[in-house]
Structure formats: C-alpha cells, structure tokens
PDB file of C-alpha atoms and ligand atoms in Angstrom:
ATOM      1  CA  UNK X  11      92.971  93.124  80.564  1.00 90.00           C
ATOM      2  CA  UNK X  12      95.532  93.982  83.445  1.00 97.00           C
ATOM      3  CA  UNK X  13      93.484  96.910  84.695  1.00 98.00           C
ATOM      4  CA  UNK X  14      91.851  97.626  88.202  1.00 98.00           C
ATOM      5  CA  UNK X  15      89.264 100.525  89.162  1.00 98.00           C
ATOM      6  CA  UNK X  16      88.599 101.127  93.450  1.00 97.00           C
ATOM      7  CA  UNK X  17      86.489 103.614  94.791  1.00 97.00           C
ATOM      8  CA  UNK X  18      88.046 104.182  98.286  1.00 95.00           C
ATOM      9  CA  UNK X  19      85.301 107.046 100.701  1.00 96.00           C
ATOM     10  CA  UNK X  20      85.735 107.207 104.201  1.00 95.00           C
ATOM     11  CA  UNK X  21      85.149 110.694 106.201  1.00 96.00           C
ATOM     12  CA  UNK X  22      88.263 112.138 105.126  1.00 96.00           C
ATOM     13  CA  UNK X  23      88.601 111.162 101.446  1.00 96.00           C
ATOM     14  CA  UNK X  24      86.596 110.090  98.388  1.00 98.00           C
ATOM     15  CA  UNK X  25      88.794 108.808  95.595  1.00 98.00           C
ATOM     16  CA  UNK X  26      88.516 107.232  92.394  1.00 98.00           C
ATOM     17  CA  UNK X  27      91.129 105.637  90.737  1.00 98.00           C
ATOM     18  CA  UNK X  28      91.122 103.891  87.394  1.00 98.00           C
ATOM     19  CA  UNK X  29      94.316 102.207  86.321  1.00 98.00           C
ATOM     20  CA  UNK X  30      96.033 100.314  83.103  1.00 98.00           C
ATOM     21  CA  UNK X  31      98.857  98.164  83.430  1.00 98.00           C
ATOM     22  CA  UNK X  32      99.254  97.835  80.149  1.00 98.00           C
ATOM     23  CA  UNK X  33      98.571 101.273  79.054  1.00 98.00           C
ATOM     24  CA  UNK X  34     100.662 104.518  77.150  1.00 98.00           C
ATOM     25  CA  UNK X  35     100.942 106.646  80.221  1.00 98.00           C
ATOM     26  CA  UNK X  36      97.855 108.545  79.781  1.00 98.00           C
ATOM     27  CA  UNK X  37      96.482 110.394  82.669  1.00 98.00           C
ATOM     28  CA  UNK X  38      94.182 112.402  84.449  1.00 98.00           C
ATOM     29  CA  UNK X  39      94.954 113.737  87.975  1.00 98.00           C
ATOM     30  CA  UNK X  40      92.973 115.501  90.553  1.00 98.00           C
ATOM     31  CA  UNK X  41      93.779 115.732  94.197  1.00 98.00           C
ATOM     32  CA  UNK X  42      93.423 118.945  95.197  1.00 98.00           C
ATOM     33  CA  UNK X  43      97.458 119.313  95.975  1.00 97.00           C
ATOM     34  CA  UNK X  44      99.298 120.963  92.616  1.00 97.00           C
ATOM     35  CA  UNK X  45     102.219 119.270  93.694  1.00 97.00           C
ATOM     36  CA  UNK X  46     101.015 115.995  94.186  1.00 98.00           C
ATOM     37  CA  UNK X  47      98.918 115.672  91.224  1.00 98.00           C
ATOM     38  CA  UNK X  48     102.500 116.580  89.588  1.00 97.00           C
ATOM     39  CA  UNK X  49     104.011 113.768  90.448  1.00 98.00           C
ATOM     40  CA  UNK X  50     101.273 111.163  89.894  1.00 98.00           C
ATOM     41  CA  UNK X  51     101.125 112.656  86.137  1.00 98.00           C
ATOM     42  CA  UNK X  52     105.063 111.693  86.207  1.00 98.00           C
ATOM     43  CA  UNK X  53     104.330 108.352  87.686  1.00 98.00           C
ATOM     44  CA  UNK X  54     102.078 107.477  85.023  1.00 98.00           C
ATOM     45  CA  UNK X  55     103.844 109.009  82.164  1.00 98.00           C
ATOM     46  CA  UNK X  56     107.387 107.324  82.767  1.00 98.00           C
ATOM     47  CA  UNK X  57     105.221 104.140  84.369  1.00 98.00           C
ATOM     48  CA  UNK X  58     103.204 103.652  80.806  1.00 98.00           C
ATOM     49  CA  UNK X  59     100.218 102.794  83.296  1.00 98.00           C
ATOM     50  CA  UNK X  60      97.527 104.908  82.194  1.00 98.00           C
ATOM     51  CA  UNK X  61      96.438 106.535  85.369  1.00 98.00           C
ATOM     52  CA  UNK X  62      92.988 108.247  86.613  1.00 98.00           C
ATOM     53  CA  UNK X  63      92.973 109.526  90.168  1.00 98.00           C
ATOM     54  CA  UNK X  64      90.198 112.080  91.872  1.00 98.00           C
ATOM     55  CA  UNK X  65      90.044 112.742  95.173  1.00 98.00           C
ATOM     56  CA  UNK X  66      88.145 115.089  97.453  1.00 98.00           C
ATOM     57  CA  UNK X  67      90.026 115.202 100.764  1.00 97.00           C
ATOM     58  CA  UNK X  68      89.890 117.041 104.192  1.00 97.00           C
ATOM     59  CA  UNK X  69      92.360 119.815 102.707  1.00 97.00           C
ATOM     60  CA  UNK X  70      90.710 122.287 105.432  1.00 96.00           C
ATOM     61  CA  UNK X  71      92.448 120.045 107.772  1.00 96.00           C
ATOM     62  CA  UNK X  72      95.831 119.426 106.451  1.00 96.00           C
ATOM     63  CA  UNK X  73      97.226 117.146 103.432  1.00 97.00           C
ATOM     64  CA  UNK X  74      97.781 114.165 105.381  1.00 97.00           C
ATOM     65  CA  UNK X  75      94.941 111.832 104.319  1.00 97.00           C
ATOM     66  CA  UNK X  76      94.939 112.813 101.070  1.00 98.00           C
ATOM     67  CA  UNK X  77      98.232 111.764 100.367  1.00 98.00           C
ATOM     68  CA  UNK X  78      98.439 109.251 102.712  1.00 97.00           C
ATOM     69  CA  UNK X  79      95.042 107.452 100.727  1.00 97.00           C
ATOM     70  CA  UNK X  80      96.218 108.542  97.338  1.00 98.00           C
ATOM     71  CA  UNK X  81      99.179 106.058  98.063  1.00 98.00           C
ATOM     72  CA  UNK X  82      96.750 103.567  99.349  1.00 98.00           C
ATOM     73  CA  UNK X  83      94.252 103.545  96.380  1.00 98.00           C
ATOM     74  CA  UNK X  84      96.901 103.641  93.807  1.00 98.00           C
ATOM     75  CA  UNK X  85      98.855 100.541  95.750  1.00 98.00           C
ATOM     76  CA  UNK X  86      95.257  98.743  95.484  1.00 98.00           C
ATOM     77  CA  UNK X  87      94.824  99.587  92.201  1.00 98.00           C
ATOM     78  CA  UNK X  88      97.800  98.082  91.081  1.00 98.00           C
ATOM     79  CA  UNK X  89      97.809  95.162  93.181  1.00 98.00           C
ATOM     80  CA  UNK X  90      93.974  94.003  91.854  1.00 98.00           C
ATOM     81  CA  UNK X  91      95.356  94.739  87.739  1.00 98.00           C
ATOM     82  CA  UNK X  92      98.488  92.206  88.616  1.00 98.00           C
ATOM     83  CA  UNK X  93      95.944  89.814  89.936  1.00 97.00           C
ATOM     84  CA  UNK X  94      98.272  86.410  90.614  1.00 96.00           C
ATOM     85  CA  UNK X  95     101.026  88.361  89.002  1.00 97.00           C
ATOM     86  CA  UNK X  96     101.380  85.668  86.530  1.00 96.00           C
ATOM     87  CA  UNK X  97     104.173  86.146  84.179  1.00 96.00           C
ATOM     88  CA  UNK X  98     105.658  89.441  85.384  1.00 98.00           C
ATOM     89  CA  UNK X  99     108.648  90.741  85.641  1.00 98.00           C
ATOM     90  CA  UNK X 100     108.654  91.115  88.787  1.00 98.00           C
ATOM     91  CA  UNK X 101     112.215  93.174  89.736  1.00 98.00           C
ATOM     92  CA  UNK X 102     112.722  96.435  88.556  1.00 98.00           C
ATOM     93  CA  UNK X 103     115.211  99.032  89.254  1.00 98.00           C
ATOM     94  CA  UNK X 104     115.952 102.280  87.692  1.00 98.00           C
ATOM     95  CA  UNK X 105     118.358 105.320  88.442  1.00 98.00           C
ATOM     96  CA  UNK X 106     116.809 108.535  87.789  1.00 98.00           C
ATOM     97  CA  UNK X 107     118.876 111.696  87.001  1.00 98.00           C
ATOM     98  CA  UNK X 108     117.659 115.307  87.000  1.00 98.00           C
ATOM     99  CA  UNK X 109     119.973 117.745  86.583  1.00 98.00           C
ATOM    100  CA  UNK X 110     122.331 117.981  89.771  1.00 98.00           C
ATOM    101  CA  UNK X 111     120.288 115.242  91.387  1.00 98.00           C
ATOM    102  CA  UNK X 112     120.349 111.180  91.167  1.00 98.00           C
ATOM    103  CA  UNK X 113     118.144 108.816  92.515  1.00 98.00           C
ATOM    104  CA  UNK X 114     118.443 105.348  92.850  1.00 99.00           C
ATOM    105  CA  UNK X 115     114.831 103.193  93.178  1.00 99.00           C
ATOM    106  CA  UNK X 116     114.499  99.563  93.308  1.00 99.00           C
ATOM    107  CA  UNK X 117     111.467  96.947  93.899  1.00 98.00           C
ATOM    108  CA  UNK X 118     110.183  93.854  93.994  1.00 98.00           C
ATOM    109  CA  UNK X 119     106.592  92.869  93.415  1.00 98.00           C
ATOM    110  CA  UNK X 120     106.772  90.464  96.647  1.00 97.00           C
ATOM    111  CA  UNK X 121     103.915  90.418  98.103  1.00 96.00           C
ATOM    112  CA  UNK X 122     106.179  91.569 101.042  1.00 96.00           C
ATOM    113  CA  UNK X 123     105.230  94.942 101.898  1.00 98.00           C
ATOM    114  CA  UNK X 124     108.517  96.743 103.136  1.00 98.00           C
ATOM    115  CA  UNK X 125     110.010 100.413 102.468  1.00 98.00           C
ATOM    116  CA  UNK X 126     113.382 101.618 102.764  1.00 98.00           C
ATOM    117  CA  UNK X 127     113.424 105.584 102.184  1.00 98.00           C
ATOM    118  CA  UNK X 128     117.279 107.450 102.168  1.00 98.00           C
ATOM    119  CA  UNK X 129     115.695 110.755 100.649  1.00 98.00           C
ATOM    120  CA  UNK X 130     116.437 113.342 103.126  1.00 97.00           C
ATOM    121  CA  UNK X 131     114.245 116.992 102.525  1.00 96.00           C
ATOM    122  CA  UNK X 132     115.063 119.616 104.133  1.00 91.00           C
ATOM    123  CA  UNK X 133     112.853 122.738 103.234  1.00 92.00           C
ATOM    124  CA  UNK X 134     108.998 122.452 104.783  1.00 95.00           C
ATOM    125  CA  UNK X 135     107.105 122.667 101.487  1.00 95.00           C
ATOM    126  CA  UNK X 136     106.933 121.960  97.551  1.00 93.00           C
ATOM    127  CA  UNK X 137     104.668 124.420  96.396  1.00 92.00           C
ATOM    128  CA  UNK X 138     101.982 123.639  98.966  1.00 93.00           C
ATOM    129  CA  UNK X 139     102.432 120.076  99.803  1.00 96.00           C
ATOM    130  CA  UNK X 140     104.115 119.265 103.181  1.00 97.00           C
ATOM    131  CA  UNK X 141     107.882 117.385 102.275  1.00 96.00           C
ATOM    132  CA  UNK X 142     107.149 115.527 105.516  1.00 96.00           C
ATOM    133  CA  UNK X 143     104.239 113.448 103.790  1.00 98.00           C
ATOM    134  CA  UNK X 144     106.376 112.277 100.545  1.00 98.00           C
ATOM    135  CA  UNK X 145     107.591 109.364 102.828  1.00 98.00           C
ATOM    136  CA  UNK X 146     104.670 108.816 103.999  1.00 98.00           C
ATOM    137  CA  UNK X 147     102.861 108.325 100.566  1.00 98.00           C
ATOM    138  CA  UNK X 148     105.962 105.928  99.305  1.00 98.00           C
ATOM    139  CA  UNK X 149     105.054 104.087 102.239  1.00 98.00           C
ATOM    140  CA  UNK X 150     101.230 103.819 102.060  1.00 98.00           C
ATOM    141  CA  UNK X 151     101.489 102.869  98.176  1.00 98.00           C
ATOM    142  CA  UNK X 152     104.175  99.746  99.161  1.00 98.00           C
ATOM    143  CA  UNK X 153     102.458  98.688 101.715  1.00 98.00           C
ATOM    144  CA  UNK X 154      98.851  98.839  99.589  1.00 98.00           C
ATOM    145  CA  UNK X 155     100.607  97.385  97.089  1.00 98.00           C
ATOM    146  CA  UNK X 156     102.480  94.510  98.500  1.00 98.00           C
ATOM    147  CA  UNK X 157     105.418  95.569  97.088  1.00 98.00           C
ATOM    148  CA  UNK X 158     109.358  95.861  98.499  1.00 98.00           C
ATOM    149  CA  UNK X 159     110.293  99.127  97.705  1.00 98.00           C
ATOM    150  CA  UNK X 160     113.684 100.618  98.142  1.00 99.00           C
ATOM    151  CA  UNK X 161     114.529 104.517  97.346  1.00 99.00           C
ATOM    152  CA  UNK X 162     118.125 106.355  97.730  1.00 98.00           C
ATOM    153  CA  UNK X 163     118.561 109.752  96.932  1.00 98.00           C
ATOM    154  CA  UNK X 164     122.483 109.489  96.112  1.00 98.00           C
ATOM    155  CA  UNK X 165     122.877 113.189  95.641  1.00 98.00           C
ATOM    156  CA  UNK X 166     121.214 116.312  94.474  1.00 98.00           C
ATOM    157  CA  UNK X 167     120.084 119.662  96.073  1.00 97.00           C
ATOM    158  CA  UNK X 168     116.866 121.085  94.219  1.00 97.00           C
ATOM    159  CA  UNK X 169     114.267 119.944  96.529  1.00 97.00           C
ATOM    160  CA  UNK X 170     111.851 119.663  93.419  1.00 97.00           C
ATOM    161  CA  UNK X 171     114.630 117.569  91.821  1.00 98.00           C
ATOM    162  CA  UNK X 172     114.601 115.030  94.197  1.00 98.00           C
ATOM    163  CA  UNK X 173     111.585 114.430  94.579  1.00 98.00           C
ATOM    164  CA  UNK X 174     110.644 114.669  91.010  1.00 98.00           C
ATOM    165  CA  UNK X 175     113.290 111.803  90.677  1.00 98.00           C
ATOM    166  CA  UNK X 176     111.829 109.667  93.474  1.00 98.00           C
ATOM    167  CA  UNK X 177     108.402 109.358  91.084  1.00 98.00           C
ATOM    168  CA  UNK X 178     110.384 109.015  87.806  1.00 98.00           C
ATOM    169  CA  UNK X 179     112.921 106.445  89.146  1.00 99.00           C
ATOM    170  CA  UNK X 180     109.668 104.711  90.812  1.00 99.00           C
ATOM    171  CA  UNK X 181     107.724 104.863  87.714  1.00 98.00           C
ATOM    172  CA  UNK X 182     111.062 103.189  85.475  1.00 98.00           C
ATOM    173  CA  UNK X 183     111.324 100.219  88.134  1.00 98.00           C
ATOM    174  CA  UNK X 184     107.364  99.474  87.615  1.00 98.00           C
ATOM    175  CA  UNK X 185     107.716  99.891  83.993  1.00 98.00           C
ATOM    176  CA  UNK X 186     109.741  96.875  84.160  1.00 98.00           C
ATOM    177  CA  UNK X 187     108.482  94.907  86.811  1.00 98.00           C
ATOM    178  CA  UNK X 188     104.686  94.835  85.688  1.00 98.00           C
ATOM    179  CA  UNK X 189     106.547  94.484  82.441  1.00 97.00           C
ATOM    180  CA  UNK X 190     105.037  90.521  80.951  1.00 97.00           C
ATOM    181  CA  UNK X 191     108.179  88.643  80.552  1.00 96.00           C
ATOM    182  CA  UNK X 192     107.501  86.853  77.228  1.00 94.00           C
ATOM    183  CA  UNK X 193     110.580  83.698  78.409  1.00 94.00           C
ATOM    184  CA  UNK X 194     107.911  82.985  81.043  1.00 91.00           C
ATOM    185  CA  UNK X 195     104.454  84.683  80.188  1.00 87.00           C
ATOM    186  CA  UNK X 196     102.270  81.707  82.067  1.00 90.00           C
ATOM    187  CA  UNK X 197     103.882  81.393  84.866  1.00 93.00           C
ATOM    188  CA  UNK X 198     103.999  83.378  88.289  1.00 94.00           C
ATOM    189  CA  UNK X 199     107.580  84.613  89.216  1.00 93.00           C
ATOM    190  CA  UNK X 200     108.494  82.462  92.107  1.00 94.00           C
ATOM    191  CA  UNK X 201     110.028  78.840  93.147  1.00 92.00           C
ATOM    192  CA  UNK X 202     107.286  79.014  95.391  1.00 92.00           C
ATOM    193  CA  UNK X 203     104.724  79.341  93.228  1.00 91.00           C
ATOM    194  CA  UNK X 204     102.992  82.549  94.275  1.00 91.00           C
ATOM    195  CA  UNK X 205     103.424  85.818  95.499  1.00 91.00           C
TER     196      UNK X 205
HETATM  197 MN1   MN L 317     108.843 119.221  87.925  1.00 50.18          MN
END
C-alpha cells in the first residue's frame, strides 16, 4: 500500500496527516485557515490522493507556520508513500484553466528539491490567508518532498483564480507522476538507478 501517515508537533504546530497515493481523492481538511484548507481539498480531489490533514497552529501569531508546515508534512507524507519510487511515473505536467486564468505546472519526482514560482499576487489576502505565504507553502512542500517543481501563471486576473489553478494544475501533474507506469511497474525511473 503506497500510503504514509507523520505526526509533525513542534511549539508552533501539531499536525496530522494521513495520505493515499493510490486513493479516490477523498479528504478531510483542518487547518484553521478557510482558504487554505480550500485548496488542500482541491489538491486531493484533482490529485486522487486521498488526503487527511489537522493542524493546530500559532494562528494568534500569524499564518506563517501553519502553512509553511502544512507544506512540509504533506511533502513528507508523500515522499514516505513513494518509498524508492519504484515504477512511477515520475514527470507530470498539467495546464490548468479557470475561467480568465491559465496556469501552467510541471514536476519531476527527482529527488532534487528545486522551485521555480512565476505566479505574481497582487492583493494582500484570500479570504484570510496572507498571498505572501502561497509561495512559501509551494516551496516547503517541494523541498519536503524532494520534488522539482515548476509553476507559471501565464495569465489570469481573479486572484482566487490563480491560485485555485496553482493547486489544480499541481494536483493534475502528481496525478500522473505518482501515476504506476504499468511498461515499467518494477523498476525505479532512472538510468541511475534511484532517485
Ligand atoms: Mn474556489
């Protein structure tokens, strides 16, 4: 079974996160920012990885760790359910419309943590959450992940829009790229022999 649970506490989060590769895209989401917990329930819908994630964060401060270790427990998570990563996919790219908007996302299950991020926000806030930290999440989950992670807003002016199609575009390219490719089901993706 390709699935991973972590239970991440330090003294500004506790999370839980339970997580199926291999699932429908059922979820349950709780962080404690409405926003947020929007976009993970997109993640795992258009994803098809059944997602759990609870947190109880330092909101009294600001949103900053809680995104920031949302990104890092759900990177983790995936990372332990792909285990050697044998017979994935491992590319996956997707181009996610939303009305006016379209977003380009494209990755690679490397094991070479890297993010490239052409989304530019302009208004302060969705809903509550602070646009400043949606790079910042994208960032934390490649990086927790070990994945290379490439996102390009080509155009679109509904804040809510674009980032809405950052998540759907990211979910689409994991969709494929945890995706078991059946040509090559037993063995890991790479001339080198791991990743
Ligand atoms: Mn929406």
């Amino acid at each position: 079974m390709r699935t991973a649970s972590i239970t991440r506490n330090t003294s500004e989060t506790a999370i839980a996160v339970e997580l199926n590769l291999d699932g429908t895209g059922v979820y349950s989401v709780a962080t404690g920012i409405g926003f947020l917990d929007h976009m993970l329930e997109q993640l795992s819908r258009h994803s098809l990885i059944d997602l759990t994630v609870k947190i109880d964060g330092d909101l009294h401060i600001d949103q900053h760790h809680t995104t920031e270790d949302s990104g890092i427990a759900i990177g983790e998570a995936l990372a332990k359910a792909l285990g050697d990563k044998k017979g994935i996919t491992r590319y996956g790219h997707a181009y996610a419309p939303m009305d006016e908007t379209l977003t380009r996302v494209a990755l690679d299950i490397s094991g070479r943590p890297w993010t490239v991020w052409k989304v530019d926000l302009k208004g302060p806030r969705l809903g509550e959450w602070d646009t400043e930290l949606i790079e910042h999440w994208f960032q934390s989950f490649a990086q927790a992940a070990g994945i290379t992670l490439h996102v390009e807003n080509l155009y679109g002016t509904n804040q809510h829009h674009i980032v809405e199609s950052c998540y759907k575009g990211l979910a689409r390219a994991l969709r494929t790229a945890v995706e078991i490719d059946p040509r090559k089901a037993d063995s890991i993706p790479s001339t080198k022999g791991m990743l």
